[in-house]
Amino acid sequence: MSVGSAVKLLTDPHISDVSDRHEHAINRVIEQNTKGFLMSDLSELAQLIPACYEILDSWPLMNEMLIELTKLCAIPFLKEKASDEKNYTQHAAKCVQSMGKLLDLSYPDLCISVCNTIHEIYTLEDSLSESADHHLDSKPPQRKLKRSVRREIVERSHIAKQIGLLLEEDLSSTSHLFSCVLEVLSILSGSVSGTESILSAGSGGRLPLLMLELIDWGRGNQGPGTAVEFNQAMEILWNLLENGSRHEIQSQLSSMECVDSLHRCLLKLLNYDVSIGAPTPHTLSISTRELRNDLLVILSLHVQHCPNSPYIETGLLQTLIMLSSSPEIHEQPTSAARFIPDNSHEDFEFKKLLLNILHSFLDIPAAILLLSHLPLLPSLLYYVTPVQPASSGTSRSVHRLSWSSEQWEEIQLQSLSVLSHLAGKLPEQYHACQGNARLLGMLDWCLCEDDHMSYGTSILSQPGSRGSKRAQLFLCLRALLNVSSHQHEQLNQELLDLGVLSLLISFLDAMDPTSTDGLDIDTMSDTLLLISLLCEADDRAKELLGNIGGIQVLTNYLLISDSLFSAGLGHHKLFLHALDAIWTCVVGCSANEELFLMQEGVFVLVDCLLTHPISMKSVILGVLVDLSDDARCIPHLQAWQAREGGKQKIDTLQRGSESMSDTLQLSSKSLGRNDTAVGIWSLLAELWRREESALNVARKDGIIIADVNEALTTGLQREMREQPEQPLHSLCVMDVADNMRAKIYSLCSRLDFRSVPDSISVEDRATIVLIERYMDIKTGEIWREIASELESEGTRPVAYDREGIAEILSIHKIKCEQILKMQTDLFEIRNQDALQEEQYYYQTIHSDHLMEQMKQAEFDEYLERTSNYIALRDAKERQRAKISASRTERDFVASEIYHGTCMDNLSTTVFCGRSVKLESSKPMRLQPILLADNSSIESV
């Protein structure tokens, strides 16, 4: 009998009382599907199971049949075709979902069978042979579903929600069912969909209470009978915290009852008697310690997801703090929870977990207030001491509290990590414990060279720190950085008095800024930031820094090549921290500024402005603007010239979401020079043009004002103006801080616009004309924006105000038109000069052609004389006539004192004289004559 026929038989109202036929039909279904159900039959099976459940109360025998049906469902479903997985997966999910209706506590055996079936469907491994035995009436081969498909079916059925609802019931009387429910939920909670189903049933808040009941139940029975169930409940809660949604976790696990249950579970796992408020002298087993550690991991996840839970009100945070400090601080109340470690690995992990969970509480103000009254900070500072081997023979091994050298180093690094987030938030307690002296002693030990070999087993050791003290150095600097960042004057002054600047500068001087080690780069960056914080508001610290050679060291860190920035190792951060150190330690201190100028620091900064990425140029300009307050800086800026070697690069501009992939090359032509060096004015003008291009400012040819009413308006301002909702802040004012134009104007003003050299190009001069009027144009734009806002709000100013606004706007427009005219005149003059230069060039070409023609005519005449005697005779006659005409005496040749200069009977074809100069004929000049001779010969 098919499954569909059995469904029709059970649902037929006319034979509803014929129980023997129903029993026979269901038995036939069971007998025919002993190897598993076909996926094509699952839709009818999803109807059969609820139909059987409806008659369960009136027919107790149906309980056994339902158990058999559910056991058959545990066998992997069979598919006849490959397309069955796609076509019948939804039917299979409905079939599994229908089994959720059988989870009735009135029938515990049936509930156990359903849980076992779900467990088998979800976890049964794939067999080596996917083929199943054929049905008696089936010919095509049948294959079992793979486990991945079966898991998908269970997850889509949301059966975990129906099983999770059982946790709300009292299952103490059915221990086997309770164990099965926890086991299947621990498996189903491993997936995200299973976790969501369990949370949708509201079972998350029940788990902590259930864990507490299991501990009490196990203690009452004087045995570990509930250890497995307790472990399964913790696994479910762990999976919920890892895979569940944050909103659901906060709504179910943030209650006072849940947090208090977790707290009491932790105390009982520590053998702490809650009723008398004191620890009991029982020794913990290894399994209990493992459960205790797992519970602490769950608490860590709970704090991350539910930071606003009542940890302080329930006393959980106080217990964690006392447990963290109990081995190191002996003076504690007898009623406080204590942790006395031994050599076991579980206690070592518990100590690390305690320190790790405290990280999550350091951002809660109420927790900081509680920490100020508890001895956590002294216990952390206990580990801020140099690491010494246990075999050194000193008393150090006594204070190690049974930790090995490897374990001591890991806990030391963990304590330094917590201290790097906590020290500055407890200044009074930190000062009372001499925290600065301890950290500086540790820092001095880290910087000295000895034979210490770090084990480097902690995750905080950072890659490459094994065998050295680099991890301790890194975390010590982070702790000092946390102290200085809170700007406690007393603590910062104490650091300066203890000589921290000398240690930091000596460390920076010994390091290589071009290193490719990530840990070294982070350490150098933190050191530079620490120097900036210490010297920011202390003039004496700035002078001390200059006296110990710190300015030269900081200047060397500005020489980092921009080619390292794209390596992704943090060199860009290192350069910015060095720039920040220059800004805070040099600017404003006359002595340091003089040292910085002596080190040619201004030249280095302008070189960085030329070569470094666009994202850094604004910061560099800010440093130069503030540094130019010192009049001694101006000659350095004016004397700067770009480095030789052809083209100079200005890096890719990136603004907002737009990125320019092309790289600007500043050649001598683009920077307005022929054979002269690039100066500061050309560089600033080019930066201005590139900045306006990135801001989408309307310009003709990238330079000339396109609209006098929007001389400085950016593309963002135009877009915001078109929106119906106007922003609350002024776009014109915010524009000053959003780009570099104001800084460029300030720096140009310090350089004095009257000192612009004549050698710059017309493009640069036209740009500088606009820069010079930047403040006037910006003021007019702000008044225009004020007038526009008044008009949009329907506010009508009084007559005097209207006249004043109109006059200001008129003057603003006139100034913009003047700037436009000056820019246009500059380019017209440039065009006229170019035209004149072109005419002069053409005249030069014409003169060259005339000279060539004259030379050709002269040579032709010379050639004619050498080849034609009559022409030579005529030439001689003309020569004699010219000579005679040039003399004062007419008959000079016939006079007695005349002597002839020519020899008689001399046959030459050149002019007579004492010397004869023979010239060879050029081939190109002889070519026409030779061609003519050849043609005459051919004609003959």
PDB file of N, CA and C in Angstrom, residues 589-638:
ATOM      1  N   CYS A 589      58.321  76.794  19.192  1.00  0.00           N
ATOM      2  CA  CYS A 589      59.516  76.845  20.041  1.00  0.00           C
ATOM      3  C   CYS A 589      60.655  77.433  19.217  1.00  0.00           C
ATOM      4  N   SER A 590      61.088  78.615  19.564  1.00  0.00           N
ATOM      5  CA  SER A 590      62.063  79.336  18.759  1.00  0.00           C
ATOM      6  C   SER A 590      63.374  78.569  18.625  1.00  0.00           C
ATOM      7  N   ALA A 591      63.841  77.966  19.706  1.00  0.00           N
ATOM      8  CA  ALA A 591      65.118  77.245  19.653  1.00  0.00           C
ATOM      9  C   ALA A 591      65.012  76.021  18.747  1.00  0.00           C
ATOM     10  N   ASN A 592      63.901  75.305  18.857  1.00  0.00           N
ATOM     11  CA  ASN A 592      63.732  74.119  18.012  1.00  0.00           C
ATOM     12  C   ASN A 592      63.518  74.494  16.555  1.00  0.00           C
ATOM     13  N   GLU A 593      62.844  75.618  16.322  1.00  0.00           N
ATOM     14  CA  GLU A 593      62.670  76.061  14.943  1.00  0.00           C
ATOM     15  C   GLU A 593      64.009  76.397  14.306  1.00  0.00           C
ATOM     16  N   GLU A 594      64.896  77.005  15.076  1.00  0.00           N
ATOM     17  CA  GLU A 594      66.228  77.319  14.551  1.00  0.00           C
ATOM     18  C   GLU A 594      67.004  76.044  14.230  1.00  0.00           C
ATOM     19  N   LEU A 595      66.896  75.050  15.132  1.00  0.00           N
ATOM     20  CA  LEU A 595      67.566  73.771  14.865  1.00  0.00           C
ATOM     21  C   LEU A 595      66.966  73.086  13.643  1.00  0.00           C
ATOM     22  N   PHE A 596      65.668  73.196  13.509  1.00  0.00           N
ATOM     23  CA  PHE A 596      64.997  72.575  12.368  1.00  0.00           C
ATOM     24  C   PHE A 596      65.424  73.227  11.056  1.00  0.00           C
ATOM     25  N   LEU A 597      65.571  74.541  11.068  1.00  0.00           N
ATOM     26  CA  LEU A 597      66.034  75.240   9.872  1.00  0.00           C
ATOM     27  C   LEU A 597      67.489  74.893   9.563  1.00  0.00           C
ATOM     28  N   MET A 598      68.293  74.719  10.593  1.00  0.00           N
ATOM     29  CA  MET A 598      69.679  74.338  10.377  1.00  0.00           C
ATOM     30  C   MET A 598      69.794  72.942   9.762  1.00  0.00           C
ATOM     31  N   GLN A 599      68.846  72.085  10.073  1.00  0.00           N
ATOM     32  CA  GLN A 599      68.826  70.744   9.491  1.00  0.00           C
ATOM     33  C   GLN A 599      68.181  70.720   8.107  1.00  0.00           C
ATOM     34  N   GLU A 600      67.868  71.911   7.546  1.00  0.00           N
ATOM     35  CA  GLU A 600      67.203  72.031   6.242  1.00  0.00           C
ATOM     36  C   GLU A 600      65.853  71.327   6.248  1.00  0.00           C
ATOM     37  N   GLY A 601      65.169  71.443   7.376  1.00  0.00           N
ATOM     38  CA  GLY A 601      63.875  70.793   7.506  1.00  0.00           C
ATOM     39  C   GLY A 601      62.813  71.373   6.599  1.00  0.00           C
ATOM     40  N   VAL A 602      62.888  72.695   6.331  1.00  0.00           N
ATOM     41  CA  VAL A 602      61.905  73.311   5.437  1.00  0.00           C
ATOM     42  C   VAL A 602      62.044  72.743   4.032  1.00  0.00           C
ATOM     43  N   PHE A 603      63.274  72.564   3.574  1.00  0.00           N
ATOM     44  CA  PHE A 603      63.479  71.965   2.259  1.00  0.00           C
ATOM     45  C   PHE A 603      62.915  70.547   2.201  1.00  0.00           C
ATOM     46  N   VAL A 604      63.086  69.804   3.299  1.00  0.00           N
ATOM     47  CA  VAL A 604      62.553  68.435   3.345  1.00  0.00           C
ATOM     48  C   VAL A 604      61.029  68.453   3.280  1.00  0.00           C
ATOM     49  N   LEU A 605      60.403  69.378   3.994  1.00  0.00           N
ATOM     50  CA  LEU A 605      58.941  69.454   3.987  1.00  0.00           C
ATOM     51  C   LEU A 605      58.401  69.813   2.607  1.00  0.00           C
ATOM     52  N   VAL A 606      59.047  70.760   1.935  1.00  0.00           N
ATOM     53  CA  VAL A 606      58.562  71.143   0.604  1.00  0.00           C
ATOM     54  C   VAL A 606      58.812  70.018  -0.399  1.00  0.00           C
ATOM     55  N   ASP A 607      59.904  69.303  -0.237  1.00  0.00           N
ATOM     56  CA  ASP A 607      60.127  68.124  -1.081  1.00  0.00           C
ATOM     57  C   ASP A 607      59.021  67.091  -0.869  1.00  0.00           C
ATOM     58  N   CYS A 608      58.628  66.905   0.387  1.00  0.00           N
ATOM     59  CA  CYS A 608      57.508  65.989   0.673  1.00  0.00           C
ATOM     60  C   CYS A 608      56.213  66.507   0.076  1.00  0.00           C
ATOM     61  N   LEU A 609      56.029  67.825   0.105  1.00  0.00           N
ATOM     62  CA  LEU A 609      54.832  68.409  -0.509  1.00  0.00           C
ATOM     63  C   LEU A 609      54.800  68.149  -2.005  1.00  0.00           C
ATOM     64  N   LEU A 610      55.953  68.055  -2.611  1.00  0.00           N
ATOM     65  CA  LEU A 610      56.030  67.821  -4.056  1.00  0.00           C
ATOM     66  C   LEU A 610      55.794  66.361  -4.415  1.00  0.00           C
ATOM     67  N   THR A 611      56.301  65.446  -3.603  1.00  0.00           N
ATOM     68  CA  THR A 611      56.343  64.038  -4.012  1.00  0.00           C
ATOM     69  C   THR A 611      55.326  63.151  -3.325  1.00  0.00           C
ATOM     70  N   HIS A 612      54.818  63.533  -2.152  1.00  0.00           N
ATOM     71  CA  HIS A 612      54.008  62.608  -1.372  1.00  0.00           C
ATOM     72  C   HIS A 612      52.552  62.598  -1.850  1.00  0.00           C
ATOM     73  N   PRO A 613      51.781  61.586  -1.460  1.00  0.00           N
ATOM     74  CA  PRO A 613      50.388  61.465  -1.929  1.00  0.00           C
ATOM     75  C   PRO A 613      49.537  62.657  -1.538  1.00  0.00           C
ATOM     76  N   ILE A 614      48.442  62.834  -2.272  1.00  0.00           N
ATOM     77  CA  ILE A 614      47.576  63.991  -2.077  1.00  0.00           C
ATOM     78  C   ILE A 614      46.939  63.988  -0.696  1.00  0.00           C
ATOM     79  N   SER A 615      46.732  62.805  -0.116  1.00  0.00           N
ATOM     80  CA  SER A 615      46.113  62.742   1.208  1.00  0.00           C
ATOM     81  C   SER A 615      47.012  63.317   2.292  1.00  0.00           C
ATOM     82  N   MET A 616      48.292  63.435   2.044  1.00  0.00           N
ATOM     83  CA  MET A 616      49.229  63.966   3.041  1.00  0.00           C
ATOM     84  C   MET A 616      49.564  65.433   2.805  1.00  0.00           C
ATOM     85  N   LYS A 617      49.244  65.953   1.641  1.00  0.00           N
ATOM     86  CA  LYS A 617      49.662  67.309   1.309  1.00  0.00           C
ATOM     87  C   LYS A 617      49.011  68.346   2.212  1.00  0.00           C
ATOM     88  N   SER A 618      47.762  68.123   2.608  1.00  0.00           N
ATOM     89  CA  SER A 618      47.079  69.085   3.465  1.00  0.00           C
ATOM     90  C   SER A 618      47.778  69.212   4.815  1.00  0.00           C
ATOM     91  N   VAL A 619      48.209  68.076   5.380  1.00  0.00           N
ATOM     92  CA  VAL A 619      48.907  68.105   6.675  1.00  0.00           C
ATOM     93  C   VAL A 619      50.256  68.801   6.523  1.00  0.00           C
ATOM     94  N   ILE A 620      50.969  68.498   5.434  1.00  0.00           N
ATOM     95  CA  ILE A 620      52.272  69.141   5.218  1.00  0.00           C
ATOM     96  C   ILE A 620      52.102  70.641   5.052  1.00  0.00           C
ATOM     97  N   LEU A 621      51.078  71.049   4.323  1.00  0.00           N
ATOM     98  CA  LEU A 621      50.819  72.486   4.168  1.00  0.00           C
ATOM     99  C   LEU A 621      50.511  73.134   5.508  1.00  0.00           C
ATOM    100  N   GLY A 622      49.763  72.427   6.366  1.00  0.00           N
ATOM    101  CA  GLY A 622      49.470  72.986   7.686  1.00  0.00           C
ATOM    102  C   GLY A 622      50.728  73.235   8.496  1.00  0.00           C
ATOM    103  N   VAL A 623      51.659  72.282   8.440  1.00  0.00           N
ATOM    104  CA  VAL A 623      52.931  72.463   9.158  1.00  0.00           C
ATOM    105  C   VAL A 623      53.695  73.647   8.584  1.00  0.00           C
ATOM    106  N   LEU A 624      53.741  73.769   7.262  1.00  0.00           N
ATOM    107  CA  LEU A 624      54.472  74.876   6.642  1.00  0.00           C
ATOM    108  C   LEU A 624      53.839  76.220   6.964  1.00  0.00           C
ATOM    109  N   VAL A 625      52.512  76.288   7.011  1.00  0.00           N
ATOM    110  CA  VAL A 625      51.834  77.549   7.320  1.00  0.00           C
ATOM    111  C   VAL A 625      52.172  77.995   8.737  1.00  0.00           C
ATOM    112  N   ASP A 626      52.089  77.042   9.701  1.00  0.00           N
ATOM    113  CA  ASP A 626      52.411  77.414  11.078  1.00  0.00           C
ATOM    114  C   ASP A 626      53.898  77.717  11.239  1.00  0.00           C
ATOM    115  N   LEU A 627      54.720  77.001  10.504  1.00  0.00           N
ATOM    116  CA  LEU A 627      56.159  77.240  10.612  1.00  0.00           C
ATOM    117  C   LEU A 627      56.552  78.574   9.994  1.00  0.00           C
ATOM    118  N   SER A 628      55.797  79.036   9.031  1.00  0.00           N
ATOM    119  CA  SER A 628      56.129  80.300   8.370  1.00  0.00           C
ATOM    120  C   SER A 628      55.815  81.516   9.231  1.00  0.00           C
ATOM    121  N   ASP A 629      55.224  81.301  10.416  1.00  0.00           N
ATOM    122  CA  ASP A 629      55.085  82.428  11.351  1.00  0.00           C
ATOM    123  C   ASP A 629      56.447  82.988  11.750  1.00  0.00           C
ATOM    124  N   ASP A 630      57.435  82.128  11.734  1.00  0.00           N
ATOM    125  CA  ASP A 630      58.806  82.557  12.019  1.00  0.00           C
ATOM    126  C   ASP A 630      59.390  83.172  10.745  1.00  0.00           C
ATOM    127  N   ALA A 631      59.815  84.422  10.830  1.00  0.00           N
ATOM    128  CA  ALA A 631      60.340  85.114   9.651  1.00  0.00           C
ATOM    129  C   ALA A 631      61.591  84.446   9.102  1.00  0.00           C
ATOM    130  N   ARG A 632      62.290  83.661   9.919  1.00  0.00           N
ATOM    131  CA  ARG A 632      63.499  82.990   9.446  1.00  0.00           C
ATOM    132  C   ARG A 632      63.174  81.873   8.459  1.00  0.00           C
ATOM    133  N   CYS A 633      61.928  81.452   8.443  1.00  0.00           N
ATOM    134  CA  CYS A 633      61.533  80.358   7.545  1.00  0.00           C
ATOM    135  C   CYS A 633      61.297  80.848   6.119  1.00  0.00           C
ATOM    136  N   ILE A 634      60.940  82.128   5.961  1.00  0.00           N
ATOM    137  CA  ILE A 634      60.569  82.642   4.637  1.00  0.00           C
ATOM    138  C   ILE A 634      61.716  82.547   3.644  1.00  0.00           C
ATOM    139  N   PRO A 635      62.949  82.945   3.980  1.00  0.00           N
ATOM    140  CA  PRO A 635      64.039  82.790   2.996  1.00  0.00           C
ATOM    141  C   PRO A 635      64.269  81.349   2.561  1.00  0.00           C
ATOM    142  N   HIS A 636      64.051  80.398   3.469  1.00  0.00           N
ATOM    143  CA  HIS A 636      64.209  78.995   3.099  1.00  0.00           C
ATOM    144  C   HIS A 636      63.158  78.595   2.074  1.00  0.00           C
ATOM    145  N   LEU A 637      61.936  79.057   2.281  1.00  0.00           N
ATOM    146  CA  LEU A 637      60.876  78.733   1.327  1.00  0.00           C
ATOM    147  C   LEU A 637      61.154  79.361  -0.036  1.00  0.00           C
ATOM    148  N   GLN A 638      61.588  80.591  -0.032  1.00  0.00           N
ATOM    149  CA  GLN A 638      61.845  81.268  -1.295  1.00  0.00           C
ATOM    150  C   GLN A 638      63.065  80.702  -2.007  1.00  0.00           C
TER     151      GLN A 638
END
